[in-house]
mmCIF file of N, CA and C in Angstrom:
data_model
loop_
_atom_site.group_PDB
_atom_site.id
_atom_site.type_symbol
_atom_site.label_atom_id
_atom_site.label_comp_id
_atom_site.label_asym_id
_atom_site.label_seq_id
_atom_site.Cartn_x
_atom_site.Cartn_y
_atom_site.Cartn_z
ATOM 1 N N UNK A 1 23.640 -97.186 -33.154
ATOM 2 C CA UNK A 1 23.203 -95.849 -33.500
ATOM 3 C C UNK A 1 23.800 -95.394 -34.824
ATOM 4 N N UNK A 2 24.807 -95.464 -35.012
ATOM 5 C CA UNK A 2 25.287 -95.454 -35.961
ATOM 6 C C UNK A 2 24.921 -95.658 -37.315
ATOM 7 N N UNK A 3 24.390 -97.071 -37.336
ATOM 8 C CA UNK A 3 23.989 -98.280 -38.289
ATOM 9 C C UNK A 3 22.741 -97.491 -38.691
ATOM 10 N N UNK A 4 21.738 -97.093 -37.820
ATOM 11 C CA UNK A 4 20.552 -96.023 -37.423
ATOM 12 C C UNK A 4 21.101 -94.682 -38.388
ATOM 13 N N UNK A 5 22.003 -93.813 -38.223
ATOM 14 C CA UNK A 5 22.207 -92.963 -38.423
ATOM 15 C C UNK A 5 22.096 -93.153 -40.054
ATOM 16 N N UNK A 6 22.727 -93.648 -40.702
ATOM 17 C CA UNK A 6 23.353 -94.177 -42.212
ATOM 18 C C UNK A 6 22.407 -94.369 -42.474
ATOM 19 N N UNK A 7 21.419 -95.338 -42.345
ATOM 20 C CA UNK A 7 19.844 -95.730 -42.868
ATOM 21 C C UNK A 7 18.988 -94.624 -43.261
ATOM 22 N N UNK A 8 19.279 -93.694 -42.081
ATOM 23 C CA UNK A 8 18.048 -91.946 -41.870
ATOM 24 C C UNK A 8 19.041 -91.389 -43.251
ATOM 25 N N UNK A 9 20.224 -91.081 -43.439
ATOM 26 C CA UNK A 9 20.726 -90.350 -44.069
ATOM 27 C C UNK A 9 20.431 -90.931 -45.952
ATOM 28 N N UNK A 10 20.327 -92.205 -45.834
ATOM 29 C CA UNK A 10 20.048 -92.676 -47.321
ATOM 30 C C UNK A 10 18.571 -92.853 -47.586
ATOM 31 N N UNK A 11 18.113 -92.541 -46.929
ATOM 32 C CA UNK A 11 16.232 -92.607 -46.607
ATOM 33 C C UNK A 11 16.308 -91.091 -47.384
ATOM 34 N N UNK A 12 17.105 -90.028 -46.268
ATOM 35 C CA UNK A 12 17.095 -88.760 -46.940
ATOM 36 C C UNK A 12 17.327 -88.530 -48.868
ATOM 37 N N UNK A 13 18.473 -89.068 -48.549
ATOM 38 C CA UNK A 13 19.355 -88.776 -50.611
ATOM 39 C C UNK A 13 18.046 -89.754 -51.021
ATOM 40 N N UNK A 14 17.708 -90.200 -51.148
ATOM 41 C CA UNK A 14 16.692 -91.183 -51.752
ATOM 42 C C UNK A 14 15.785 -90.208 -52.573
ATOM 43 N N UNK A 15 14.966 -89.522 -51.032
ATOM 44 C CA UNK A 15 14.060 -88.753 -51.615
ATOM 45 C C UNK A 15 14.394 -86.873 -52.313
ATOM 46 N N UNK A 16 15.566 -86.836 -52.195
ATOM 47 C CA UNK A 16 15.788 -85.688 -52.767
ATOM 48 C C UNK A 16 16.054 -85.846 -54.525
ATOM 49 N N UNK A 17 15.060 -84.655 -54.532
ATOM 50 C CA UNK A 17 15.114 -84.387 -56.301
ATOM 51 C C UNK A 17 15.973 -84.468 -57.351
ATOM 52 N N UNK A 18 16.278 -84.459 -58.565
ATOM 53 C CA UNK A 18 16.718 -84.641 -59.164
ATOM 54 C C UNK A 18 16.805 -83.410 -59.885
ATOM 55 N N UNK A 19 17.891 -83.199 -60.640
ATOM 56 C CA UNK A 19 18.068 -81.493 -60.990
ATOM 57 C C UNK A 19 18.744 -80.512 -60.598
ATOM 58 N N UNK A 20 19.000 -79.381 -60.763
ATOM 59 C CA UNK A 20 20.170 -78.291 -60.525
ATOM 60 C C UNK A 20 20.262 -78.591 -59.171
ATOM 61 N N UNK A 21 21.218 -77.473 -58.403
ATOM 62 C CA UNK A 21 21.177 -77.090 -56.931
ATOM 63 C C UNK A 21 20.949 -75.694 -57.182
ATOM 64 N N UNK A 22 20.160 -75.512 -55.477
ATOM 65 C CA UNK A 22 19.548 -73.787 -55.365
ATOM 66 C C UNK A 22 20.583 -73.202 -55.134
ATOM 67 N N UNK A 23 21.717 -73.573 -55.038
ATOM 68 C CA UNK A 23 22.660 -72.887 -54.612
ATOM 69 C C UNK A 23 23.098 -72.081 -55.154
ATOM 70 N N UNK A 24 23.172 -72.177 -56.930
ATOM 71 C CA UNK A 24 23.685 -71.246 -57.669
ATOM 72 C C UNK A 24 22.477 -69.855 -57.786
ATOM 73 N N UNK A 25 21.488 -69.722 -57.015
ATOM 74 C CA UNK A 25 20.216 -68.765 -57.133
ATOM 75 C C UNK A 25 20.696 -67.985 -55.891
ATOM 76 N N UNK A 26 21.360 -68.696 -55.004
ATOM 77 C CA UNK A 26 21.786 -67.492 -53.881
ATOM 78 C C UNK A 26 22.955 -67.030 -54.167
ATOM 79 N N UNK A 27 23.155 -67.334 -54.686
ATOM 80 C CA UNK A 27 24.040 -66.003 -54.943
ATOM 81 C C UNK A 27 23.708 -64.688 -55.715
ATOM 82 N N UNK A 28 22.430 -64.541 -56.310
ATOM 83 C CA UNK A 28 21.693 -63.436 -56.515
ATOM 84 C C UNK A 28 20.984 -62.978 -55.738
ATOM 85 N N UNK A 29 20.780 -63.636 -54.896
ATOM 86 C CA UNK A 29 19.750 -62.867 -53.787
ATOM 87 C C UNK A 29 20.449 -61.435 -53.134
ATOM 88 N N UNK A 30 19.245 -60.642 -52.972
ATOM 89 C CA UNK A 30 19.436 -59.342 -52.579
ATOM 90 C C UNK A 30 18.976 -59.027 -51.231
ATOM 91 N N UNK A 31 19.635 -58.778 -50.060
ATOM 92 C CA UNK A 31 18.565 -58.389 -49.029
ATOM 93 C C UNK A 31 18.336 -57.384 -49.082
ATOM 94 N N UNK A 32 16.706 -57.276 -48.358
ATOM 95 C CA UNK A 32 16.461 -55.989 -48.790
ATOM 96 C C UNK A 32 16.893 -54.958 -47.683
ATOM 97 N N UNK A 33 16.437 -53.142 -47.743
ATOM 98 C CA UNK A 33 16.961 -52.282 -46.965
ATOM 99 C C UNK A 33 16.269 -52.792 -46.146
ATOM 100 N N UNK A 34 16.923 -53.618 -45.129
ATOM 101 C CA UNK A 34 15.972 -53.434 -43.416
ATOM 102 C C UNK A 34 16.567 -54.312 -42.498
ATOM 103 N N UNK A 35 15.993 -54.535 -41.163
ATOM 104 C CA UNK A 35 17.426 -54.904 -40.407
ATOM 105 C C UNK A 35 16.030 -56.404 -39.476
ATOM 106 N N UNK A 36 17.000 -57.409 -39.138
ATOM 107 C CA UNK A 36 16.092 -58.248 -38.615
ATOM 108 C C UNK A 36 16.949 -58.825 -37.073
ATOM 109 N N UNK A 37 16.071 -59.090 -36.091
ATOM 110 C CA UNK A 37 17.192 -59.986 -35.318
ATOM 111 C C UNK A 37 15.899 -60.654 -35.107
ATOM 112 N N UNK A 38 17.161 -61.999 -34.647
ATOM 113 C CA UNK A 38 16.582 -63.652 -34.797
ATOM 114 C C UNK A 38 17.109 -64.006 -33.561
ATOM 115 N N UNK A 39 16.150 -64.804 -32.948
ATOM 116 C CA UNK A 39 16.810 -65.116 -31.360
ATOM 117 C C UNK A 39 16.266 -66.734 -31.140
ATOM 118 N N UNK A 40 17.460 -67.579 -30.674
ATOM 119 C CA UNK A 40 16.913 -69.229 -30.371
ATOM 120 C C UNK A 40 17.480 -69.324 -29.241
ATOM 121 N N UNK A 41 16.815 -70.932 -28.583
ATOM 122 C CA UNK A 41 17.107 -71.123 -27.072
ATOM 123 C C UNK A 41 18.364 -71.868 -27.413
ATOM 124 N N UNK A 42 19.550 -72.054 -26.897
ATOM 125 C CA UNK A 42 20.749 -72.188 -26.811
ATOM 126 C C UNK A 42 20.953 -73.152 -25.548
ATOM 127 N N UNK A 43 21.896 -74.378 -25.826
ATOM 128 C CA UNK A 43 21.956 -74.920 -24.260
ATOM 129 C C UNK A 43 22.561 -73.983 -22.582
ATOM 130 N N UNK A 44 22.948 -72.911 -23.629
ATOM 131 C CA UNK A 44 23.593 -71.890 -22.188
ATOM 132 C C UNK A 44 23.070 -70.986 -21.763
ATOM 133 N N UNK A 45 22.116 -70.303 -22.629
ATOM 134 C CA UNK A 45 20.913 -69.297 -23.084
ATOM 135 C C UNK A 45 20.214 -68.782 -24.332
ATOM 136 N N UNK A 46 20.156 -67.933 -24.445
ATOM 137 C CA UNK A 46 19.696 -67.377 -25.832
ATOM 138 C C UNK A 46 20.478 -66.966 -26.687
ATOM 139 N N UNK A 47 20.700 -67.409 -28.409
ATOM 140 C CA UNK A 47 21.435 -67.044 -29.357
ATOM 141 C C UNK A 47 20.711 -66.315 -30.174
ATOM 142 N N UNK A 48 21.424 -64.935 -30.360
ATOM 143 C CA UNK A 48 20.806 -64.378 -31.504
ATOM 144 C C UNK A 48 21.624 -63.285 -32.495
ATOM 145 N N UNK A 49 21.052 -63.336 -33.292
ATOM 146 C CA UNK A 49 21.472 -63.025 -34.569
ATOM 147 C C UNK A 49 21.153 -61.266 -35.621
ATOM 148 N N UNK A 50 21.716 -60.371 -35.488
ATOM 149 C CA UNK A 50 21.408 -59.406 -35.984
ATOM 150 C C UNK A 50 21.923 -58.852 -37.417
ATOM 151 N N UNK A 51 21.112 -59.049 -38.409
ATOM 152 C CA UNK A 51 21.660 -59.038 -40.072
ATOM 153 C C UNK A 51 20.802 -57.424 -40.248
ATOM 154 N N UNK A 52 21.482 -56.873 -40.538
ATOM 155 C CA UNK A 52 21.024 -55.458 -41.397
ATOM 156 C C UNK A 52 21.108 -55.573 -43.285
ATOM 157 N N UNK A 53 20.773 -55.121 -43.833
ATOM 158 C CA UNK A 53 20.862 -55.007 -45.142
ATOM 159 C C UNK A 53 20.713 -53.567 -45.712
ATOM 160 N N UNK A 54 21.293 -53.536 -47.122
ATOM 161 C CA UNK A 54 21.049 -52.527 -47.682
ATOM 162 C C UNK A 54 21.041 -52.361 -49.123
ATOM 163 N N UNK A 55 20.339 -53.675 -49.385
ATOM 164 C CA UNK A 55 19.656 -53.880 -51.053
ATOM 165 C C UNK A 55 20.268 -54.346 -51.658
ATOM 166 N N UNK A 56 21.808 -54.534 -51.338
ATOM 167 C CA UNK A 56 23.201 -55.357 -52.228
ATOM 168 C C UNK A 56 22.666 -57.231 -51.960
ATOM 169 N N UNK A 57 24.128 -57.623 -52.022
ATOM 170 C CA UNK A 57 23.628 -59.084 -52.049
ATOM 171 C C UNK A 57 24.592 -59.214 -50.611
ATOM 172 N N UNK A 58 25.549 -58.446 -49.949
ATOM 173 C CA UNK A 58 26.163 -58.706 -49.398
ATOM 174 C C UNK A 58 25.382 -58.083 -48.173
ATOM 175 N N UNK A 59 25.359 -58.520 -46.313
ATOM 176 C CA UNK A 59 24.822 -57.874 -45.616
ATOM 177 C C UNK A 59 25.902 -56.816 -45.011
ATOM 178 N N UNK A 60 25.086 -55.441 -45.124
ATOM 179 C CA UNK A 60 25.559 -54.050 -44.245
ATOM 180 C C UNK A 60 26.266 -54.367 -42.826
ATOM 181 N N UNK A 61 25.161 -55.453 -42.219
ATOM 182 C CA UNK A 61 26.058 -55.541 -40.521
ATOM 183 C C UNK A 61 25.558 -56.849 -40.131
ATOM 184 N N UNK A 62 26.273 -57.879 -39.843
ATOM 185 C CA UNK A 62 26.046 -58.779 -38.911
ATOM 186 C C UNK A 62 26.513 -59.210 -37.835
ATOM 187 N N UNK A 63 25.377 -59.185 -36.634
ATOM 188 C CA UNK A 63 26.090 -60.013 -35.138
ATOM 189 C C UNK A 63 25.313 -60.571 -34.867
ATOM 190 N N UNK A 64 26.427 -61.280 -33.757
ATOM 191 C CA UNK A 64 26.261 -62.462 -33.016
ATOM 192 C C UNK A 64 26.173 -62.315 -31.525
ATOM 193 N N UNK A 65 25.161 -62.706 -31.171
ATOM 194 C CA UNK A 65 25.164 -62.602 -29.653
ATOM 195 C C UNK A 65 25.345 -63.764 -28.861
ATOM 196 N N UNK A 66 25.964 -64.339 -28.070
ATOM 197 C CA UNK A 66 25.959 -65.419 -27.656
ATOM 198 C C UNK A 66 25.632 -65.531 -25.862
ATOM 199 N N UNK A 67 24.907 -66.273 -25.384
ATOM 200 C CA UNK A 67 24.800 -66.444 -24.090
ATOM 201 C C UNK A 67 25.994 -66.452 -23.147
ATOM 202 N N UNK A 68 27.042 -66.678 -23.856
ATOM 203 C CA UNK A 68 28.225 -66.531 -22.532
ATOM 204 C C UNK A 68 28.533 -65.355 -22.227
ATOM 205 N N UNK A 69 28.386 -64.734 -23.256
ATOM 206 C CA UNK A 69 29.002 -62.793 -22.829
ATOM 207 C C UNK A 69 27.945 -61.875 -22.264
ATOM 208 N N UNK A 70 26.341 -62.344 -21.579
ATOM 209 C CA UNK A 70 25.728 -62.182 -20.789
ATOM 210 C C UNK A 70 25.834 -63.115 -19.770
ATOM 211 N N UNK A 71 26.015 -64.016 -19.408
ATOM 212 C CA UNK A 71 26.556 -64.893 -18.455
ATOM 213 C C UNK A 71 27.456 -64.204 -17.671
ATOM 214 N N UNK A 72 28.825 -63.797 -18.646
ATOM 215 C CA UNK A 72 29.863 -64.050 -17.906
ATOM 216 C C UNK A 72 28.964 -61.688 -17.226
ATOM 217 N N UNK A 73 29.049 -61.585 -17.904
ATOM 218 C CA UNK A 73 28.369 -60.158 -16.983
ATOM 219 C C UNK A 73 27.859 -60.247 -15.534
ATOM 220 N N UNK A 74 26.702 -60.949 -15.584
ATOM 221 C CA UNK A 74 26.397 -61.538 -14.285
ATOM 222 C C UNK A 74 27.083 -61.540 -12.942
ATOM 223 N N UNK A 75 28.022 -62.273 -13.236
ATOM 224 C CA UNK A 75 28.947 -62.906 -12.814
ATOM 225 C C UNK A 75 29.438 -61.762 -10.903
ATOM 226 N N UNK A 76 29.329 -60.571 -11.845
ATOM 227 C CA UNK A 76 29.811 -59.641 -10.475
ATOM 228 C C UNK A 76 28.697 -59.641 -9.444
ATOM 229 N N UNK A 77 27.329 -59.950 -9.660
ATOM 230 C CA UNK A 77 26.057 -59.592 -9.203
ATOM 231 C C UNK A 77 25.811 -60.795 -8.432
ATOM 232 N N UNK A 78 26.134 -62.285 -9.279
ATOM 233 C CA UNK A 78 25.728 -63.598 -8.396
ATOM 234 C C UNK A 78 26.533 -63.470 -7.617
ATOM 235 N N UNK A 79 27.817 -63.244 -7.540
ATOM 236 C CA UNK A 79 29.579 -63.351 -6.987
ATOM 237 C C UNK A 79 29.010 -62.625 -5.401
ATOM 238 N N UNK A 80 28.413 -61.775 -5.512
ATOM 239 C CA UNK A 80 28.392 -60.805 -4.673
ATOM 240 C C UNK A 80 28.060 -61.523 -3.245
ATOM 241 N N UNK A 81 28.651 -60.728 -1.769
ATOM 242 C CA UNK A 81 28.270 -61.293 -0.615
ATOM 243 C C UNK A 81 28.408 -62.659 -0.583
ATOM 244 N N UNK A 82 29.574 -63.779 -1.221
ATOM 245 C CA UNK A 82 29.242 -65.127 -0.851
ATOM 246 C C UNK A 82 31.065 -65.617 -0.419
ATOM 247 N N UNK A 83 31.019 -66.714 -0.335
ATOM 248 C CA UNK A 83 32.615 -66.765 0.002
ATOM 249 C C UNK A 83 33.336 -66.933 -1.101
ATOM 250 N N UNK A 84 34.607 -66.708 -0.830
ATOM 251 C CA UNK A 84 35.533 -66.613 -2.117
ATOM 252 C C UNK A 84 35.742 -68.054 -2.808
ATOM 253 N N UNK A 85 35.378 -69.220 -1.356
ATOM 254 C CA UNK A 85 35.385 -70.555 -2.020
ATOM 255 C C UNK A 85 34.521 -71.112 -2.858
ATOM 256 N N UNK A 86 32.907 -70.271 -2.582
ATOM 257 C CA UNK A 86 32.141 -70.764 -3.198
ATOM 258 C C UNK A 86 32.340 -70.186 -4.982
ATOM 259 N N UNK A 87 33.062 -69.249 -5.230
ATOM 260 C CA UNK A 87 32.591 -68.972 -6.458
ATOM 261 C C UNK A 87 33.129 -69.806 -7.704
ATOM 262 N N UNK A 88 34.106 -71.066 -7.290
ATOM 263 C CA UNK A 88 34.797 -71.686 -8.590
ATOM 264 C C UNK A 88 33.960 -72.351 -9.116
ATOM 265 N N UNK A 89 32.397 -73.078 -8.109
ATOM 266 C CA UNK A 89 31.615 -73.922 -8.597
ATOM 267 C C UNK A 89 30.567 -73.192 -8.813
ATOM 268 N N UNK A 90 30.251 -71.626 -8.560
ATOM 269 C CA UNK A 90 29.188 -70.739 -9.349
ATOM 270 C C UNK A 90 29.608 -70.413 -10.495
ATOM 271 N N UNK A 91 30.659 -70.134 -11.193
ATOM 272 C CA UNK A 91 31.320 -69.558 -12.319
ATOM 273 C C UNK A 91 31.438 -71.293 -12.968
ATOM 274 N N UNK A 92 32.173 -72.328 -12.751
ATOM 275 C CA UNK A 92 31.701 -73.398 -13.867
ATOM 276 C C UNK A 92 30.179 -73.945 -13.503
ATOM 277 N N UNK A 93 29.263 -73.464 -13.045
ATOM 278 C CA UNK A 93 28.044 -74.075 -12.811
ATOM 279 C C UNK A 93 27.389 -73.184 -14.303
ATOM 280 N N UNK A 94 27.896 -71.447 -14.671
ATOM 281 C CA UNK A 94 27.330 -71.611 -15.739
ATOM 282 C C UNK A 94 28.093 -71.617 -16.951
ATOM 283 N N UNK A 95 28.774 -72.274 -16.824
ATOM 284 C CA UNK A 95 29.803 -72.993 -17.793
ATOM 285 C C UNK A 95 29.662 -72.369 -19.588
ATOM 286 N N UNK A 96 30.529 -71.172 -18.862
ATOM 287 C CA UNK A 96 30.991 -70.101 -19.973
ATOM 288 C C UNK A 96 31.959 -70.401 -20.554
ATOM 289 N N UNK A 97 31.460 -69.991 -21.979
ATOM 290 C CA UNK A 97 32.633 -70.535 -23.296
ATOM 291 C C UNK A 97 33.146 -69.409 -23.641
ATOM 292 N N UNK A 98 34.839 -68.946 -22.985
ATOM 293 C CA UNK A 98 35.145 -67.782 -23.534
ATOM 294 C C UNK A 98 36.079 -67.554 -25.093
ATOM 295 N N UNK A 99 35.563 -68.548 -25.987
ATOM 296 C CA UNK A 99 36.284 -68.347 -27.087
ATOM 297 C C UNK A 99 34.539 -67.579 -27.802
ATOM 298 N N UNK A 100 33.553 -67.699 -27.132
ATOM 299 C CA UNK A 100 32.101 -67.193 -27.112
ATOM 300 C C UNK A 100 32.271 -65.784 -26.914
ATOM 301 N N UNK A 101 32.759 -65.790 -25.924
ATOM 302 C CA UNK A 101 33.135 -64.023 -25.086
ATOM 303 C C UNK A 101 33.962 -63.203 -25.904
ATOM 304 N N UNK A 102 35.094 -63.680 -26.265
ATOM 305 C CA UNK A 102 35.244 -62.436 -27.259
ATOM 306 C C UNK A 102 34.658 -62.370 -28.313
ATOM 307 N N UNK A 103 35.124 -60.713 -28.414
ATOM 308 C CA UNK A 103 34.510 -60.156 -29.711
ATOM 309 C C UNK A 103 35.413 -59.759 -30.346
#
């Protein structure tokens, strides 16, 4: 896989252009006044993303939402009415990342 991997990656540089990088163009970019959230499927749930702007180059507000800190919410609601033994394998069954959980 490996051997695989290295091949895909020089297949890639191969076909990339020749000439500046875009990189030095973002750093002018401006977002504009308005606010967007972006949401993807996540192996734990849904990740999403909330960027505000306000015409600078820098963004006004950004967060992060992550599926464990709705997970771990839950938690009192599944918990509920079951035995106290059962809950070590309901709580790692949805195998919450609490360096995710804080904020």
């Amino acid at each position: 896989e490996m051997a695989q991997s290295v091949r895909i990656i020089r297949q890639a540089l191969d076909q990339l252009p020749d000439g500046p990088v875009m990189a030095a163009k973002v750093k002018n970019l401006k977002l504009p006044d308005d606010e967007v959230y972006i949401e993807t499927e996540n192996p734990r749930g849904q990740l999403g993303f909330y960027v505000r702007g306000d015409g600078s180059t820098i963004p006004y507000r950004v967060k992060a939402r992550g599926p464990s800190f709705s997970n771990l919410c839950i938690i009192t609601h599944i918990c509920r009415d079951i035995l106290l033994a059962d809950m070590p394998a309901i709580i790692a069954s949805i195998d919450i990342v609490m360096g995710e959980v804080d904020r």
